[in-house]
XYZ file of C-alpha atoms in Angstrom:
727
model
C 75.646 129.505 37.267
C 73.296 128.040 38.924
C 71.316 130.749 41.259
C 69.570 129.187 44.000
C 70.894 128.509 46.816
C 69.304 128.285 50.907
C 70.997 131.445 52.208
C 68.436 133.596 54.037
C 69.640 136.278 55.156
C 68.394 136.832 58.822
C 67.236 133.464 59.569
C 70.488 130.949 58.193
C 72.799 133.978 58.071
C 73.790 137.372 58.481
C 74.644 138.230 54.607
C 74.596 136.602 51.573
C 77.237 137.899 49.585
C 80.149 136.737 46.771
C 83.505 136.644 46.674
C 86.034 137.269 43.851
C 88.454 134.507 44.594
C 88.631 132.414 47.586
C 91.599 129.903 48.512
C 91.503 127.067 51.448
C 94.816 126.832 53.541
C 95.150 123.268 54.747
C 97.117 123.526 57.954
C 98.969 126.203 60.140
C 102.259 126.362 58.045
C 100.596 127.198 54.747
C 97.990 129.857 56.415
C 100.969 132.143 58.366
C 102.993 131.440 55.118
C 100.025 133.408 53.051
C 99.362 135.787 56.272
C 102.750 136.622 56.792
C 103.230 137.741 52.735
C 99.524 139.527 53.087
C 100.982 141.127 56.020
C 103.993 142.277 54.448
C 102.176 143.832 51.288
C 100.052 145.738 53.806
C 99.873 149.878 53.136
C 96.517 150.789 54.693
C 95.206 148.635 57.830
C 94.911 145.251 59.213
C 92.239 144.481 61.398
C 92.793 141.093 63.764
C 90.199 139.651 65.792
C 90.945 136.527 67.474
C 90.533 134.096 70.634
C 94.018 134.377 70.750
C 96.937 136.742 69.437
C 99.955 135.872 70.719
C 103.136 138.155 70.835
C 105.759 135.683 70.171
C 104.583 133.262 67.439
C 106.610 132.771 64.272
C 104.592 132.793 61.487
C 107.821 131.178 58.912
C 110.277 128.462 59.356
C 113.305 127.031 57.525
C 113.968 128.892 54.667
C 110.932 130.476 54.070
C 112.374 132.469 57.623
C 116.051 132.779 56.459
C 114.920 134.301 53.057
C 112.509 137.052 54.759
C 112.906 140.745 54.456
C 110.509 141.108 57.184
C 110.853 139.749 60.726
C 109.008 136.690 61.153
C 107.442 136.704 64.491
C 104.400 138.524 64.818
C 105.020 141.032 67.078
C 108.182 142.115 65.175
C 106.430 141.623 61.735
C 103.741 144.161 62.910
C 105.859 146.750 64.254
C 108.076 146.591 61.331
C 105.040 147.471 59.090
C 103.950 150.114 61.492
C 107.487 151.728 61.856
C 108.099 151.285 57.763
C 104.994 153.288 57.034
C 103.051 155.382 59.878
C 100.374 155.994 58.113
C 99.134 152.401 58.560
C 96.634 151.641 61.144
C 96.806 148.492 62.938
C 93.878 146.781 65.408
C 94.029 144.066 67.567
C 91.247 142.398 68.915
C 91.604 139.389 71.492
C 89.326 138.081 74.071
C 90.035 138.966 77.733
C 90.096 135.211 78.479
C 88.707 133.371 81.632
C 89.886 131.745 84.325
C 89.289 128.286 82.158
C 92.199 129.357 80.177
C 94.182 131.934 81.946
C 97.179 129.472 82.153
C 96.964 129.114 78.341
C 97.305 132.919 77.356
C 100.342 135.235 76.995
C 100.197 136.879 80.495
C 99.704 140.742 80.388
C 99.197 140.898 76.702
C 98.006 144.194 76.141
C 100.906 145.761 78.013
C 103.587 143.483 76.074
C 102.109 144.186 72.973
C 101.819 148.168 73.524
C 105.630 148.110 74.714
C 106.756 145.892 71.373
C 104.831 148.105 68.817
C 104.613 151.737 68.062
C 101.656 153.677 68.906
C 99.441 152.937 65.317
C 99.268 149.667 66.731
C 96.229 149.397 68.923
C 95.437 146.797 71.147
C 92.020 145.942 73.160
C 90.539 142.771 75.166
C 86.863 142.213 74.402
C 85.658 141.592 77.877
C 81.936 141.029 76.802
C 81.497 138.084 76.452
C 79.154 136.195 78.922
C 80.217 133.961 81.590
C 81.111 130.663 79.998
C 80.809 131.746 76.392
C 84.595 133.459 74.501
C 85.490 135.892 71.498
C 85.721 132.698 69.013
C 85.703 134.182 65.414
C 89.074 134.068 63.949
C 89.500 137.227 61.071
C 92.142 138.736 59.591
C 90.881 142.006 57.169
C 93.969 143.747 55.060
C 93.806 146.841 53.571
C 89.673 146.385 53.170
C 90.715 144.414 50.323
C 91.363 140.609 51.362
C 90.074 138.619 54.476
C 91.085 135.798 55.909
C 88.883 133.793 58.252
C 88.114 129.943 59.579
C 89.486 127.966 62.253
C 92.858 129.277 63.173
C 94.314 131.365 65.734
C 98.007 133.197 66.128
C 98.629 131.321 69.186
C 100.705 128.890 70.897
C 100.927 124.868 69.648
C 99.253 125.552 66.375
C 101.790 125.284 63.472
C 102.407 122.330 61.492
C 102.834 121.280 58.003
C 100.581 119.088 55.917
C 102.344 115.586 56.391
C 102.046 116.111 60.228
C 105.131 114.249 60.662
C 105.147 112.213 64.638
C 108.091 114.002 65.959
C 108.974 117.693 64.688
C 111.546 119.927 65.931
C 109.469 122.837 64.790
C 106.101 121.988 66.740
C 107.349 123.405 70.172
C 105.191 125.050 72.627
C 105.599 126.447 76.065
C 105.426 123.186 77.775
C 107.684 121.709 75.112
C 106.600 119.637 71.889
C 103.146 119.164 71.114
C 101.556 116.240 69.017
C 100.295 116.996 65.151
C 97.497 119.321 64.659
C 95.263 119.896 61.991
C 93.410 123.103 60.785
C 91.882 124.717 57.960
C 91.432 128.731 57.063
C 90.976 130.643 53.954
C 91.865 133.596 52.122
C 89.093 135.326 50.270
C 88.617 138.951 48.126
C 85.510 140.512 46.321
C 82.814 141.556 47.786
C 82.464 139.680 51.049
C 85.982 141.688 52.043
C 83.150 144.209 53.118
C 80.969 142.392 54.979
C 84.279 141.390 56.957
C 85.319 144.771 57.278
C 81.771 146.225 58.328
C 82.129 143.070 61.146
C 85.428 143.461 62.580
C 84.891 147.288 62.753
C 81.373 147.004 64.397
C 83.329 144.525 67.250
C 86.397 146.997 67.137
C 84.272 149.817 67.775
C 81.791 148.779 70.659
C 84.938 147.364 72.812
C 87.260 150.168 72.336
C 84.228 152.548 72.252
C 86.241 154.713 69.472
C 84.917 156.518 66.122
C 83.614 155.007 63.429
C 86.172 153.731 60.956
C 85.627 154.430 57.602
C 85.845 152.123 54.843
C 88.788 152.245 52.494
C 86.709 153.429 49.616
C 89.598 152.951 47.212
C 89.661 149.122 47.863
C 88.504 147.451 44.774
C 86.023 144.716 45.741
C 84.159 144.044 42.494
C 83.374 140.597 40.667
C 85.436 141.873 38.055
C 88.523 142.880 40.427
C 92.060 141.871 39.716
C 93.699 139.958 42.096
C 94.385 142.285 45.516
C 97.680 143.652 45.452
C 98.017 141.817 48.955
C 97.181 138.319 47.472
C 99.504 136.039 49.212
C 102.231 134.717 46.929
C 102.349 131.035 46.202
C 98.808 130.548 46.975
C 96.804 130.606 43.684
C 92.914 131.070 43.481
C 90.885 127.713 43.414
C 87.292 129.617 43.402
C 86.218 132.316 41.233
C 83.185 134.394 41.524
C 81.850 131.761 44.202
C 78.225 132.887 45.755
C 78.787 132.756 49.858
C 76.853 133.746 53.040
C 78.236 134.944 56.265
C 76.793 132.791 59.392
C 77.246 133.763 62.936
C 76.697 133.205 66.488
C 76.175 136.275 68.698
C 75.576 136.090 71.982
C 73.678 138.361 74.147
C 76.421 141.457 74.507
C 75.466 144.632 76.291
C 71.974 145.138 74.522
C 73.399 143.226 71.690
C 70.920 141.107 69.709
C 71.751 137.807 69.534
C 72.288 135.500 66.518
C 71.953 131.940 66.253
C 72.789 131.977 62.244
C 75.321 129.371 62.547
C 73.263 126.435 63.950
C 70.291 127.412 61.702
C 72.522 127.074 58.700
C 74.065 123.951 59.680
C 70.879 122.275 60.051
C 69.384 123.977 56.392
C 72.800 122.242 55.133
C 71.723 118.987 56.480
C 68.333 118.804 55.550
C 69.655 119.142 51.770
C 71.955 116.747 51.527
C 71.224 114.386 49.361
C 74.793 111.950 48.653
C 77.729 112.447 51.072
C 77.764 114.850 53.864
C 81.941 115.256 54.855
C 82.671 117.030 58.608
C 86.349 117.622 60.411
C 85.595 119.320 63.343
C 87.300 119.562 67.131
C 83.915 119.125 68.506
C 80.994 116.927 68.055
C 78.704 117.077 71.179
C 75.803 119.441 69.825
C 73.061 116.676 69.981
C 70.716 118.730 67.913
C 73.530 117.988 64.914
C 73.281 114.340 65.394
C 69.500 114.244 65.271
C 69.567 116.232 62.031
C 72.261 114.244 60.521
C 70.444 111.058 61.818
C 67.021 112.162 60.313
C 68.327 113.000 56.739
C 70.145 109.264 57.015
C 67.171 107.792 57.422
C 65.000 109.962 54.730
C 67.463 109.335 52.028
C 68.593 105.686 51.661
C 72.022 107.139 49.526
C 73.277 109.336 51.397
C 76.409 108.716 53.184
C 78.237 110.263 56.633
C 81.742 110.420 57.475
C 83.208 112.823 60.507
C 86.631 113.122 61.599
C 87.521 114.626 65.437
C 90.332 114.211 67.276
C 91.336 110.858 69.711
C 92.297 112.069 72.845
C 91.096 114.298 75.558
C 93.394 116.763 77.021
C 92.605 116.070 81.009
C 89.825 115.036 82.945
C 87.702 118.062 83.056
C 87.571 118.247 78.963
C 87.268 114.269 78.760
C 84.087 114.194 80.845
C 82.871 117.006 79.102
C 83.443 116.965 75.735
C 84.583 113.316 75.099
C 81.587 111.535 77.161
C 79.282 113.671 75.253
C 80.564 112.726 72.047
C 79.636 109.174 73.466
C 75.864 110.066 73.172
C 76.339 111.917 69.745
C 77.813 109.287 68.332
C 74.826 106.707 69.729
C 72.473 108.993 68.572
C 74.084 109.528 65.053
C 74.607 105.492 64.478
C 70.608 104.663 65.546
C 69.066 102.364 63.485
C 71.695 103.195 60.364
C 73.937 100.846 58.328
C 77.321 100.892 59.834
C 78.259 101.378 56.228
C 76.798 104.547 56.051
C 78.382 106.365 58.918
C 81.038 106.578 60.969
C 82.961 108.723 63.464
C 86.202 108.706 63.399
C 89.962 109.608 64.174
C 93.469 110.349 62.121
C 96.275 108.436 63.430
C 99.684 107.603 62.507
C 102.748 104.744 62.845
C 105.919 105.918 61.705
C 108.049 102.947 60.627
C 110.410 102.913 63.660
C 107.056 101.939 65.434
C 106.640 105.134 67.057
C 102.876 106.423 67.062
C 100.839 110.089 66.709
C 96.930 110.882 67.149
C 96.404 114.046 64.863
C 94.567 116.693 66.779
C 91.729 118.000 64.851
C 91.458 121.901 65.191
C 89.279 122.359 61.778
C 85.599 123.497 61.694
C 84.770 122.226 58.164
C 81.741 120.811 56.233
C 80.971 119.950 52.725
C 77.607 119.080 51.652
C 77.843 116.795 48.191
C 79.265 119.236 45.816
C 77.160 122.406 46.340
C 78.451 123.717 49.725
C 81.542 124.004 51.720
C 81.836 125.128 55.203
C 84.641 127.089 56.621
C 84.350 128.806 60.018
C 85.153 129.366 63.944
C 82.477 126.959 64.940
C 82.228 123.783 66.579
C 79.547 121.209 66.843
C 79.035 122.261 70.278
C 76.578 123.823 72.575
C 78.693 127.002 72.790
C 79.639 127.749 69.558
C 76.109 127.677 68.555
C 74.622 129.767 70.998
C 77.348 131.255 73.806
C 80.427 132.137 71.699
C 80.966 134.339 68.949
C 81.307 132.616 65.808
C 81.523 133.387 62.023
C 81.183 130.869 59.511
C 81.706 131.284 55.899
C 79.601 129.027 53.069
C 80.607 128.825 50.065
C 77.717 127.560 47.123
C 79.004 125.584 44.130
C 77.242 127.616 41.772
C 79.274 126.977 38.519
C 80.331 123.418 37.591
C 84.228 124.792 38.459
C 83.100 125.851 41.910
C 81.191 122.549 42.324
C 84.454 120.552 41.703
C 86.429 122.765 43.675
C 84.538 121.608 46.509
C 84.796 117.637 45.975
C 88.369 118.417 45.554
C 88.597 120.126 49.318
C 86.966 117.216 50.374
C 88.804 114.611 48.826
C 92.235 116.419 49.408
C 91.385 116.791 53.558
C 90.468 112.709 53.260
C 93.533 111.985 51.217
C 95.437 113.443 54.268
C 93.611 111.635 56.974
C 93.437 108.618 55.330
C 97.555 108.472 53.476
C 96.479 108.382 50.488
C 97.168 109.943 46.994
C 94.497 112.499 45.788
C 94.289 110.946 42.292
C 92.658 108.042 44.268
C 90.252 109.476 45.766
C 87.180 109.939 43.411
C 87.415 105.922 42.546
C 86.086 105.389 46.757
C 83.066 107.846 46.057
C 82.131 105.848 42.907
C 81.364 102.854 45.229
C 77.928 101.682 46.835
C 79.424 102.564 50.285
C 82.544 105.606 49.995
C 82.660 105.230 54.050
C 83.362 101.405 54.437
C 85.370 102.211 51.531
C 87.580 104.986 52.923
C 87.893 102.768 55.998
C 89.211 99.918 54.269
C 92.142 99.204 52.562
C 94.310 101.403 54.530
C 98.196 101.830 54.344
C 99.911 99.831 57.167
C 102.559 103.060 57.829
C 100.945 106.426 57.878
C 97.948 108.076 58.581
C 94.911 106.206 58.584
C 91.366 106.869 60.020
C 89.793 104.808 63.136
C 86.237 104.797 64.456
C 85.972 106.743 67.502
C 85.657 104.353 70.768
C 85.122 106.909 73.615
C 84.357 104.275 76.355
C 88.143 103.772 77.085
C 88.199 107.818 78.469
C 85.362 108.896 80.270
C 82.880 107.623 83.237
C 79.458 108.213 81.181
C 78.012 108.752 84.177
C 79.362 111.894 85.152
C 78.786 113.833 81.809
C 76.082 115.874 82.449
C 77.957 117.418 85.621
C 80.809 118.420 83.266
C 79.099 119.695 80.535
C 77.353 122.117 82.328
C 80.360 124.003 82.782
C 82.479 123.523 79.704
C 80.451 122.856 76.887
C 77.171 125.334 78.172
C 74.291 126.570 75.846
C 73.355 129.520 78.579
C 75.734 131.878 80.360
C 76.840 130.307 83.448
C 75.928 132.863 85.587
C 72.728 135.731 84.879
C 72.444 138.692 87.572
C 67.824 139.530 88.054
C 67.338 143.236 87.000
C 64.904 145.826 87.904
C 61.951 144.368 85.178
C 62.538 141.237 86.516
C 65.035 140.160 83.186
C 68.097 138.034 83.439
C 71.397 139.453 82.454
C 74.035 137.637 81.773
C 77.137 138.172 83.849
C 80.582 138.510 82.167
C 83.411 136.652 82.301
C 86.499 137.967 84.910
C 88.208 140.689 83.271
C 92.070 139.624 82.450
C 92.999 142.220 85.512
C 90.452 141.370 87.858
C 91.645 137.794 87.740
C 95.332 138.941 88.507
C 93.560 141.160 91.186
C 92.342 138.106 92.753
C 94.663 135.842 92.309
C 96.996 138.486 93.895
C 94.372 138.832 96.950
C 94.055 134.972 97.197
C 98.684 134.596 97.380
C 98.720 137.424 99.854
C 95.900 136.339 102.074
C 97.230 132.380 101.858
C 100.797 134.164 102.816
C 99.657 136.110 105.465
C 97.343 133.184 106.952
C 100.715 131.270 106.928
C 102.717 134.033 108.391
C 100.217 134.520 111.108
C 99.807 130.477 111.717
C 103.499 130.298 111.918
C 103.610 132.863 114.158
C 101.209 131.683 117.196
C 102.210 127.831 116.635
C 106.175 128.536 115.854
C 107.839 129.468 119.290
C 110.933 131.007 117.450
C 109.303 132.798 114.839
C 109.318 136.480 116.118
C 111.426 139.149 115.939
C 112.971 138.818 119.766
C 113.210 135.114 118.884
C 115.407 135.760 115.128
C 117.718 137.534 116.837
C 118.647 135.250 119.818
C 118.382 132.872 117.502
C 121.244 134.482 114.980
C 122.953 135.444 118.116
C 122.903 131.338 119.475
C 123.919 130.134 116.009
C 126.949 131.745 116.157
C 129.468 129.627 115.973
C 127.555 126.490 115.414
C 126.678 124.767 112.251
C 123.711 126.413 111.886
C 125.170 129.960 111.729
C 125.355 130.018 107.812
C 121.724 128.238 106.867
C 120.432 130.878 109.438
C 121.690 134.016 107.403
C 120.815 131.927 103.976
C 117.497 131.934 105.335
C 117.226 135.621 106.263
C 118.682 136.948 103.015
C 115.937 135.008 101.073
C 112.850 135.869 103.364
C 114.248 139.481 103.732
C 114.715 139.744 99.507
C 111.309 138.635 98.759
C 109.539 140.834 101.413
C 111.960 144.018 100.405
C 113.803 144.509 103.781
C 116.370 146.768 103.000
C 119.854 144.482 102.565
C 122.005 147.175 104.288
C 119.973 146.697 107.287
C 120.630 143.097 107.103
C 124.357 143.222 106.291
C 124.867 145.804 109.081
C 123.149 143.079 111.552
C 124.850 139.996 110.265
C 128.015 142.012 110.799
C 127.155 143.186 114.472
C 126.429 139.257 114.834
C 129.272 137.280 113.217
C 132.023 139.772 112.791
C 134.232 142.226 110.525
C 135.141 138.545 108.840
C 132.471 136.421 109.031
C 129.469 138.527 108.604
C 130.872 139.934 105.620
C 131.243 136.732 103.962
C 128.209 134.622 105.076
C 126.070 138.117 104.089
C 127.730 137.708 100.599
C 126.405 134.287 100.295
C 122.915 134.776 101.508
C 122.856 138.310 99.113
C 123.886 136.039 95.776
C 121.483 133.091 97.078
C 118.798 135.998 97.456
C 119.098 137.757 94.125
C 119.736 134.153 92.205
C 116.045 133.228 93.598
C 114.758 136.871 92.840
C 116.388 136.653 89.818
C 114.019 133.538 88.077
C 111.044 135.016 90.176
C 111.411 138.008 87.887
C 111.915 135.715 84.827
C 108.689 133.925 85.583
C 106.830 136.979 86.272
C 106.946 138.232 82.678
C 108.170 141.435 81.290
C 105.107 144.035 80.807
C 103.933 142.943 84.289
C 106.775 143.909 86.103
C 107.601 146.897 83.992
C 103.842 148.472 84.614
C 104.017 147.570 88.468
C 107.720 148.645 89.111
C 107.217 151.878 86.594
C 110.128 154.007 86.100
C 112.181 152.801 88.481
C 112.267 148.704 86.694
C 112.731 151.589 83.618
C 116.145 153.103 84.750
C 117.573 149.731 86.287
C 116.957 148.550 82.935
C 118.348 151.012 81.206
C 121.524 150.285 83.259
C 121.887 146.777 82.874
C 121.640 147.197 78.961
C 124.182 149.665 78.939
C 126.903 148.085 81.236
C 126.240 144.497 81.656
C 128.898 143.360 84.372
C 130.090 146.622 85.147
C 126.458 148.055 85.249
C 125.391 145.439 87.791
C 128.291 146.060 90.644
C 128.026 149.915 89.937
C 124.046 149.676 90.915
C 124.785 147.202 94.187
C 127.331 150.227 95.137
C 124.697 153.481 94.301
C 121.379 153.728 95.648
C 119.590 153.392 92.586
C 116.939 151.041 93.246
C 116.018 148.551 96.182
C 118.529 145.437 96.079
C 114.930 143.040 95.731
C 113.712 145.691 92.764
C 117.033 145.113 90.942
C 117.211 141.311 90.845
C 113.512 141.267 90.141
C 114.519 143.595 86.686
C 117.847 141.635 86.097
C 114.976 138.615 85.470
C 113.244 140.511 82.916
C 116.858 142.143 80.981
C 118.804 140.385 78.628
C 121.512 139.786 81.128
C 122.237 136.231 81.675
C 122.046 134.887 85.537
C 125.853 134.542 85.654
C 127.201 137.906 84.434
C 124.441 139.024 86.748
C 125.907 137.279 89.734
C 129.348 137.723 89.074
C 127.943 141.421 88.752
C 126.591 141.374 92.167
C 129.435 139.894 93.730
C 131.828 142.676 92.189
C 129.335 144.918 93.492
C 128.270 143.852 96.836
C 131.662 142.156 98.425
C 133.635 145.468 98.472
C 130.849 147.212 100.805
C 130.017 144.718 102.379
C 133.537 144.505 104.204
C 132.805 148.844 104.784
C 129.250 147.458 106.600
C 131.301 144.690 108.498
C 133.205 147.350 109.986
C 130.556 149.803 110.774
C 128.321 146.809 111.807
C 131.157 145.074 113.733
C 132.530 148.588 115.400
C 128.196 149.831 116.494
C 128.031 146.528 118.350
C 131.434 147.193 120.244
C 130.617 151.072 120.927
C 127.271 149.518 122.632
C 129.116 146.663 124.520
C 132.648 148.026 125.568
C 133.040 152.114 123.965
C 136.537 153.245 123.074
C 138.375 155.245 121.059
C 139.787 152.343 118.536
C 135.984 151.191 117.943
C 134.813 154.701 117.300
C 137.770 154.855 114.823
C 136.841 151.432 113.379
C 133.115 153.027 112.875
C 134.730 156.069 111.357
C 137.011 154.244 108.917
C 133.827 152.034 107.709
C 131.881 154.585 107.163
C 134.545 156.859 105.032
C 135.674 153.517 102.984
C 131.890 152.949 102.258
C 131.484 156.063 100.994
C 134.484 155.803 98.994
C 133.676 152.726 97.454
C 130.607 154.149 96.426
C 131.713 157.765 95.194
C 134.481 155.608 93.225
C 131.879 153.010 91.765
C 130.251 156.196 90.092
C 133.479 157.309 88.561
C 134.541 154.470 86.858
C 130.660 153.359 85.624
C 130.615 156.790 83.959
C 134.283 155.784 82.415
C 133.392 152.579 81.391
C 130.196 154.143 80.045
C 131.701 156.743 77.532
C 134.775 154.152 76.701
C 132.164 152.041 75.395
C 130.638 154.846 73.558
C 133.875 156.256 72.225
C 134.407 152.558 70.865
C 131.156 151.770 69.270
C 131.006 155.273 67.319
C 134.731 154.159 66.366
C 133.312 151.226 65.035
C 130.484 152.659 63.025
C 133.176 155.398 61.405
C 135.654 152.612 60.479
C 132.427 150.626 58.948
C 131.517 153.974 57.320
């Protein structure tokens, strides 16, 4: 066993450690399957630290999902595990996010998780990252005996299989089907798990401000330990008793000592290379890395380098920042080097039907000869070297078996990207120019590597403007302190962003309303009454009523007042007809707004009233809606919004609304018209109609209460009888 490596704790790594077993997990379908299996076996604790942890993500697909005992959706899985074992503790730490990624993340994530999971699942959002940076570590520690780490998030638009088809029904995200995506994670056991367990506890405790969480003493993390009980089935260990190091990037956070171990480690690894460096990374923009590679290539004539990245940018901002920077990275990398020795490439596919797709690379992998393998969270970008939180694991080929495994991982990845068979790869590396050999002779249909040409995407002249915003080395804003130092400002909190957006929306709407009231002569309370009155008997009558109901619904104006006013103007016949049509339109619009606003957000704003309405809707469906419409349980607009987040469909909701509102609308028509007649021409008849309308209205409310109670009792009795029958 070879003991010498370059690991120097405190300089190019946090700790030098060892792993009993390690298995790389290539692409998200494999990672999610392994993760699901490990979580299902957990008994003591689970720590999840991530850039994103989306509650809606399905970990399993197809037969695996059909045959699984445990739920597939990650929030359901953790809830199931927590309910199954009340003594288990689950900790979830996610980056609080920033304005740049706000639209991409699950809204109200903390509230969503708290609603979906029991009390032994705790959630914290890390808002301590300097502005411009992110919480980018991706770590899951299970029972302090197993750890997942690497480049993969539990997030949208991540899942894919290793064959990366051009089109896939399972590759669906919030915005529809997304293109092929490649990523790499790893699962490890042994002493390195204890290091990760210490790291995630430190991250959790500084954000949660909780008491120290002790490591599980019973966890066997020795180098002679058997495979952990939680080790995922179908993924046998590939590395054994392998030396490793953990390298971090830690920005300045609340008096925390910064660390740039990842940067130092990568530079040290490049300076060790002798024959072949393989890199696949989401971003290649760090000029310092390009300079180090170029310098090493010139110093070692037998060294060859190939990099695999993504093809196309995601919008102008990313285009000008990352892809423009890649032009410069590529120029530095290739300067003075034989092109047969170096290539910056992307992977694409064209199938037999002529359909083409570009594989998006999200992985952060590097191999150096047969000596080192890096699998981590760090991109080759400025922010990953200095401003984001990162964690890379570096495996050292300390035995013949482990050296062969490093070569196996490299060849396996390149075989996937070039559409070749794994067994064909060694022969390509036996040539004088393996990089050139990899690029030549690729199949016509299937994945191929192509040299990057970024000029087609971007204007090189503006790259520096955008780079300073999207790929910074330092916090975007620093505040001076009393002692003359600079304190980095944090990213705005999610809650702060929501408040700012709310204030902005209110300000815009208020400004528009003020402008309209000053500029549009008919937009005043007196003019609206006059307009309604004038619209009577014209083609504008119905549109006017519809507009009043929609605006009134959005502003939470009492629907009873609106109904009485419409009845007073349009009479006991057309008043209720127009009123019910306006109420239905307003209900449908607010139903949609409720659905878009999100479950947790609306519950947080509405409080107990939301819960009461939602419970009624769940229990009684159409009948429940009808009953709520007749009873003063909650405001008209709130009912509409809550219905949008409930399980009831919009058709059922509108039917229930019609059934519940039209009869009282007739009574309100009599009342409203009678009030008008009393003011215009008081008589015994008009007073009688008013009294009759009020009595009819009251009887409808009383009757609806009775019917709703009867319906609920009957429904409950039917359910009980069915259970007894089944038993």
